[in-house]
């Protein structure tokens, strides 16, 4: 015991900046050591008793720092890495973990002070020090690595960063959240972005998707310069970004930073739907401001935009900023251009003309700037996607920029991009609908329940126009005259991505429906079948009015189908339009020829839907459809009320 | 129905598999324009937002000043002692060039802040830079410190 204490003291002396010339004095010091140590003796037992009497292990903040959550058999930490716990049962026992932590703090400091529990767990130390006066009882100690990194990051304030969803990337469909740690700089590009994400070296996309959803991957925090994240999300992945400024003060940021430090190289099992990025970040805010209870308030499944709402409800958000993606910027410039300007920009990009050509076209300064800016942004994008080799890119980029540098306008060549509705100000991500209608003269009442997230008819404000993402959507119908209640539909997933094409960006639109639905069989009865319906094609128009045409495959399974299945091919087309601020209209026609399995028949159908927005979280809906299966015509119409929360 | 469900899972996952994940570490693309970062999954693959291909710990090599961005590009002696300025410029050469050619922009403002040029001098500085664009970027192969040196000379 004594030797340990001596060793600790010596290390401490050597660790001091001026310690190098001290060894000669150490011997003298050693003579006095026993007396010095006796003056303030503290043992792990004493500290533990003191902590017990204060009931520290029952305090909520201790549970926040250790990520304890109630489970069906007592408390359990969401952190799965054993390295995070000093007690063997630390994952389930806050009291044992607290005692072990105090014991760890008393351990002698080895050759590597950074790995000492006091340096590994600075947030725990800081909080326990406030209650137990550890600084007064333990020898002083420095943590070189912690001090160095903190000096580089300089945490002063924070922002919640929300990259929205993008077309054609299913993984981005709910958006994402990360935290920007701002230093003392004015430029946001110099912030550090803290991201929670799963780690893998998996190269097989199939295994990758399964494991991602079911928690086989380990989630870690990582920090990158914000500008690197912007290149990924804003430029490459075409995602508009929202920045939410938070009112965390410097002291709170210090608390957050200490807790982030504790999570260095610590993993938790990553679950795509619940223990995901959005949920894990909430612990950081609770750690930063002890009065917050964000983790407790979160829903069991957390969609990133709900994190934003939660922060807003708790008064954390003070300001917002919108950062349009490169794709949005390109589309905006294109929308301001005349046909002549577009033609020349296309010629520059095809290398049919050199940048100097802007001077010959008789363009005004603003017209020249638009042509060049469009070419510059698009060429950058092509290079990012590796469509252009580097030497060619460099030469062409430089010659475009050189031409651009001759143009210095007083006024901007394009008006500022209008700021869309904030994602958190759109309709809630859950929806319930009550409808009444008639199916072939048979009246019915219908209840629809949808836990996530948005469909083509829902108001676009805050969402991506032309996108639909629905999970686990349930439709139940009651026919009062038949005294019958039926499951009408249960969608596992229904995704539609209608992405309008323009001269400088030509994306593919696609859809995927999969789930159980009620359909007419040959015998004239309606029964459930399982259906998978993927499709792909083109969309034309803009965010407000678009027309689409998709090729589709239809695969159905049911015991009552001949050979138990059916495979058909066909297509769909229609229009989706926003009329004014409140009304949305969808018209759609579908046709499929059933060619395999239960073949020799077809499906044709047309439907119209109208949605009248009453408020952010409510709307009236009218839908009518006429379908023909096996040459048997059916029609139905219904109207009702949507409520979102 | 069980068969059907199994088939659904296979089909829907095949969709994801189509855009197979390809993790890429930062490419050492050398100096000059076009050496911008290709972090993580540069192909924008399906799970790229929630997955990363490397773990160096939270604060691995990724804070400013110790960024690996200065690797793979020989930097001649620089008058700048500011690691952060150099690291930022290396990683943002293309954006900086674009902003200088336009006479404004966030990347350029950031470089000016790191060069400690007072905010009320920015406009004049940027105009000067814009009219000297072709003296700063001659070949497009200039390293960050060469670019910064030329900018400093223009700042006077």
mmCIF file of C-alpha atoms in Angstrom, chain A residues 149-306:
data_model
loop_
_atom_site.group_PDB
_atom_site.id
_atom_site.type_symbol
_atom_site.label_atom_id
_atom_site.label_comp_id
_atom_site.label_asym_id
_atom_site.label_seq_id
_atom_site.Cartn_x
_atom_site.Cartn_y
_atom_site.Cartn_z
ATOM 1 C CA UNK A 149 -7.278 17.179 -27.889
ATOM 2 C CA UNK A 150 -9.471 19.562 -25.950
ATOM 3 C CA UNK A 151 -7.030 22.317 -26.881
ATOM 4 C CA UNK A 152 -7.496 21.418 -30.536
ATOM 5 C CA UNK A 153 -11.267 21.131 -30.511
ATOM 6 C CA UNK A 154 -11.877 24.067 -28.161
ATOM 7 C CA UNK A 155 -15.531 23.268 -27.398
ATOM 8 C CA UNK A 156 -17.463 26.524 -26.987
ATOM 9 C CA UNK A 157 -20.934 25.900 -28.367
ATOM 10 C CA UNK A 158 -22.862 23.316 -30.356
ATOM 11 C CA UNK A 159 -25.267 22.827 -33.214
ATOM 12 C CA UNK A 160 -27.457 19.925 -34.147
ATOM 13 C CA UNK A 161 -26.867 19.105 -37.798
ATOM 14 C CA UNK A 162 -29.645 17.503 -39.783
ATOM 15 C CA UNK A 163 -28.833 16.310 -43.293
ATOM 16 C CA UNK A 164 -32.213 15.628 -44.863
ATOM 17 C CA UNK A 165 -33.105 12.757 -47.100
ATOM 18 C CA UNK A 166 -32.090 12.511 -50.700
ATOM 19 C CA UNK A 167 -33.659 10.884 -53.696
ATOM 20 C CA UNK A 168 -32.447 7.446 -54.584
ATOM 21 C CA UNK A 169 -30.682 6.664 -51.359
ATOM 22 C CA UNK A 170 -32.950 4.533 -49.180
ATOM 23 C CA UNK A 171 -30.613 4.723 -46.207
ATOM 24 C CA UNK A 172 -30.900 8.482 -46.090
ATOM 25 C CA UNK A 173 -34.671 8.436 -46.144
ATOM 26 C CA UNK A 174 -35.218 9.451 -42.546
ATOM 27 C CA UNK A 175 -32.363 11.913 -42.546
ATOM 28 C CA UNK A 176 -29.542 11.790 -40.052
ATOM 29 C CA UNK A 177 -28.352 13.782 -37.061
ATOM 30 C CA UNK A 178 -24.924 14.761 -35.872
ATOM 31 C CA UNK A 179 -23.564 17.332 -33.464
ATOM 32 C CA UNK A 180 -21.262 20.154 -34.439
ATOM 33 C CA UNK A 181 -18.836 21.198 -31.752
ATOM 34 C CA UNK A 182 -17.995 24.823 -32.454
ATOM 35 C CA UNK A 183 -14.705 26.317 -31.426
ATOM 36 C CA UNK A 184 -13.866 30.015 -31.103
ATOM 37 C CA UNK A 185 -14.059 30.636 -34.878
ATOM 38 C CA UNK A 186 -16.633 32.581 -36.851
ATOM 39 C CA UNK A 187 -16.557 30.127 -39.747
ATOM 40 C CA UNK A 188 -18.706 27.068 -39.287
ATOM 41 C CA UNK A 189 -16.415 25.156 -41.613
ATOM 42 C CA UNK A 190 -13.933 25.004 -38.749
ATOM 43 C CA UNK A 191 -16.307 23.154 -36.421
ATOM 44 C CA UNK A 192 -15.879 19.502 -35.578
ATOM 45 C CA UNK A 193 -18.747 17.175 -36.422
ATOM 46 C CA UNK A 194 -19.444 14.364 -33.996
ATOM 47 C CA UNK A 195 -21.130 11.439 -35.628
ATOM 48 C CA UNK A 196 -22.457 8.196 -34.200
ATOM 49 C CA UNK A 197 -22.357 5.420 -36.734
ATOM 50 C CA UNK A 198 -21.918 1.698 -37.079
ATOM 51 C CA UNK A 199 -18.527 0.304 -37.911
ATOM 52 C CA UNK A 200 -17.947 -2.424 -40.449
ATOM 53 C CA UNK A 201 -15.518 -3.742 -42.976
ATOM 54 C CA UNK A 202 -18.270 -5.806 -44.542
ATOM 55 C CA UNK A 203 -18.098 -5.696 -48.321
ATOM 56 C CA UNK A 204 -21.096 -7.880 -49.059
ATOM 57 C CA UNK A 205 -24.101 -5.606 -49.465
ATOM 58 C CA UNK A 206 -26.555 -8.333 -48.562
ATOM 59 C CA UNK A 207 -24.992 -9.339 -45.255
ATOM 60 C CA UNK A 208 -24.455 -5.700 -44.620
ATOM 61 C CA UNK A 209 -28.117 -4.745 -44.825
ATOM 62 C CA UNK A 210 -29.321 -7.613 -42.631
ATOM 63 C CA UNK A 211 -26.715 -6.981 -39.988
ATOM 64 C CA UNK A 212 -27.341 -3.248 -40.003
ATOM 65 C CA UNK A 213 -30.979 -3.686 -39.164
ATOM 66 C CA UNK A 214 -30.622 -6.364 -36.526
ATOM 67 C CA UNK A 215 -27.846 -4.938 -34.431
ATOM 68 C CA UNK A 216 -24.857 -7.051 -35.476
ATOM 69 C CA UNK A 217 -22.713 -4.006 -35.983
ATOM 70 C CA UNK A 218 -20.979 -1.983 -33.361
ATOM 71 C CA UNK A 219 -21.715 1.709 -33.200
ATOM 72 C CA UNK A 220 -18.956 4.187 -32.431
ATOM 73 C CA UNK A 221 -18.632 7.927 -32.190
ATOM 74 C CA UNK A 222 -16.215 9.660 -34.496
ATOM 75 C CA UNK A 223 -15.152 13.227 -35.146
ATOM 76 C CA UNK A 224 -14.406 14.768 -38.505
ATOM 77 C CA UNK A 225 -13.978 18.369 -39.595
ATOM 78 C CA UNK A 226 -17.427 19.687 -40.507
ATOM 79 C CA UNK A 227 -16.243 20.604 -44.008
ATOM 80 C CA UNK A 228 -15.535 16.927 -44.667
ATOM 81 C CA UNK A 229 -19.080 16.041 -43.635
ATOM 82 C CA UNK A 230 -20.423 18.814 -45.861
ATOM 83 C CA UNK A 231 -18.589 17.357 -48.836
ATOM 84 C CA UNK A 232 -20.129 13.984 -48.124
ATOM 85 C CA UNK A 233 -23.719 15.030 -47.449
ATOM 86 C CA UNK A 234 -24.119 18.356 -49.189
ATOM 87 C CA UNK A 235 -22.062 17.771 -52.317
ATOM 88 C CA UNK A 236 -21.861 14.058 -52.983
ATOM 89 C CA UNK A 237 -25.105 12.754 -51.521
ATOM 90 C CA UNK A 238 -27.188 15.746 -52.664
ATOM 91 C CA UNK A 239 -28.723 16.326 -49.238
ATOM 92 C CA UNK A 240 -29.817 19.736 -48.017
ATOM 93 C CA UNK A 241 -28.575 20.379 -44.505
ATOM 94 C CA UNK A 242 -30.261 22.136 -41.609
ATOM 95 C CA UNK A 243 -28.182 23.584 -38.809
ATOM 96 C CA UNK A 244 -29.870 24.126 -35.450
ATOM 97 C CA UNK A 245 -27.966 26.405 -33.126
ATOM 98 C CA UNK A 246 -28.200 25.259 -29.501
ATOM 99 C CA UNK A 247 -27.993 27.375 -26.372
ATOM 100 C CA UNK A 248 -25.486 25.152 -24.577
ATOM 101 C CA UNK A 249 -23.023 27.375 -22.739
ATOM 102 C CA UNK A 250 -19.325 26.855 -22.280
ATOM 103 C CA UNK A 251 -19.659 24.994 -18.987
ATOM 104 C CA UNK A 252 -22.229 22.671 -20.530
ATOM 105 C CA UNK A 253 -19.975 22.099 -23.527
ATOM 106 C CA UNK A 254 -17.149 21.146 -21.170
ATOM 107 C CA UNK A 255 -19.454 18.567 -19.601
ATOM 108 C CA UNK A 256 -20.425 17.244 -23.008
ATOM 109 C CA UNK A 257 -16.827 17.059 -24.127
ATOM 110 C CA UNK A 258 -15.769 15.151 -21.011
ATOM 111 C CA UNK A 259 -18.514 12.628 -21.648
ATOM 112 C CA UNK A 260 -17.642 12.271 -25.336
ATOM 113 C CA UNK A 261 -14.113 11.529 -24.199
ATOM 114 C CA UNK A 262 -15.388 8.637 -22.094
ATOM 115 C CA UNK A 263 -16.927 7.087 -25.198
ATOM 116 C CA UNK A 264 -13.606 7.008 -27.064
ATOM 117 C CA UNK A 265 -13.350 3.607 -28.750
ATOM 118 C CA UNK A 266 -16.360 2.352 -26.800
ATOM 119 C CA UNK A 267 -18.960 0.459 -28.797
ATOM 120 C CA UNK A 268 -22.666 -0.197 -28.456
ATOM 121 C CA UNK A 269 -24.575 -2.595 -30.636
ATOM 122 C CA UNK A 270 -26.066 -0.541 -33.434
ATOM 123 C CA UNK A 271 -29.720 -0.941 -34.271
ATOM 124 C CA UNK A 272 -30.967 0.839 -37.351
ATOM 125 C CA UNK A 273 -34.378 1.568 -35.900
ATOM 126 C CA UNK A 274 -33.975 2.273 -32.215
ATOM 127 C CA UNK A 275 -30.490 2.441 -30.727
ATOM 128 C CA UNK A 276 -29.415 4.559 -33.682
ATOM 129 C CA UNK A 277 -27.589 7.828 -34.228
ATOM 130 C CA UNK A 278 -30.546 9.948 -33.207
ATOM 131 C CA UNK A 279 -31.076 8.142 -29.919
ATOM 132 C CA UNK A 280 -27.443 7.910 -28.871
ATOM 133 C CA UNK A 281 -26.856 11.633 -29.327
ATOM 134 C CA UNK A 282 -29.527 12.375 -26.731
ATOM 135 C CA UNK A 283 -27.227 11.063 -23.984
ATOM 136 C CA UNK A 284 -24.714 13.766 -24.870
ATOM 137 C CA UNK A 285 -27.244 16.536 -24.316
ATOM 138 C CA UNK A 286 -28.427 15.002 -21.035
ATOM 139 C CA UNK A 287 -24.782 14.813 -19.971
ATOM 140 C CA UNK A 288 -24.169 18.433 -20.994
ATOM 141 C CA UNK A 289 -27.159 19.846 -19.127
ATOM 142 C CA UNK A 290 -28.085 17.710 -16.113
ATOM 143 C CA UNK A 291 -31.613 19.140 -15.932
ATOM 144 C CA UNK A 292 -32.503 17.651 -19.323
ATOM 145 C CA UNK A 293 -34.308 14.310 -19.637
ATOM 146 C CA UNK A 294 -34.195 13.823 -23.383
ATOM 147 C CA UNK A 295 -33.472 10.099 -23.314
ATOM 148 C CA UNK A 296 -36.496 9.496 -21.075
ATOM 149 C CA UNK A 297 -38.708 11.608 -23.322
ATOM 150 C CA UNK A 298 -37.700 9.917 -26.572
ATOM 151 C CA UNK A 299 -40.070 7.563 -28.349
ATOM 152 C CA UNK A 300 -39.164 3.886 -28.577
ATOM 153 C CA UNK A 301 -38.307 4.305 -32.249
ATOM 154 C CA UNK A 302 -36.416 7.464 -32.980
ATOM 155 C CA UNK A 303 -36.521 9.178 -36.320
ATOM 156 C CA UNK A 304 -33.829 11.854 -36.629
ATOM 157 C CA UNK A 305 -36.310 14.704 -37.145
ATOM 158 C CA UNK A 306 -37.964 13.746 -33.841
#
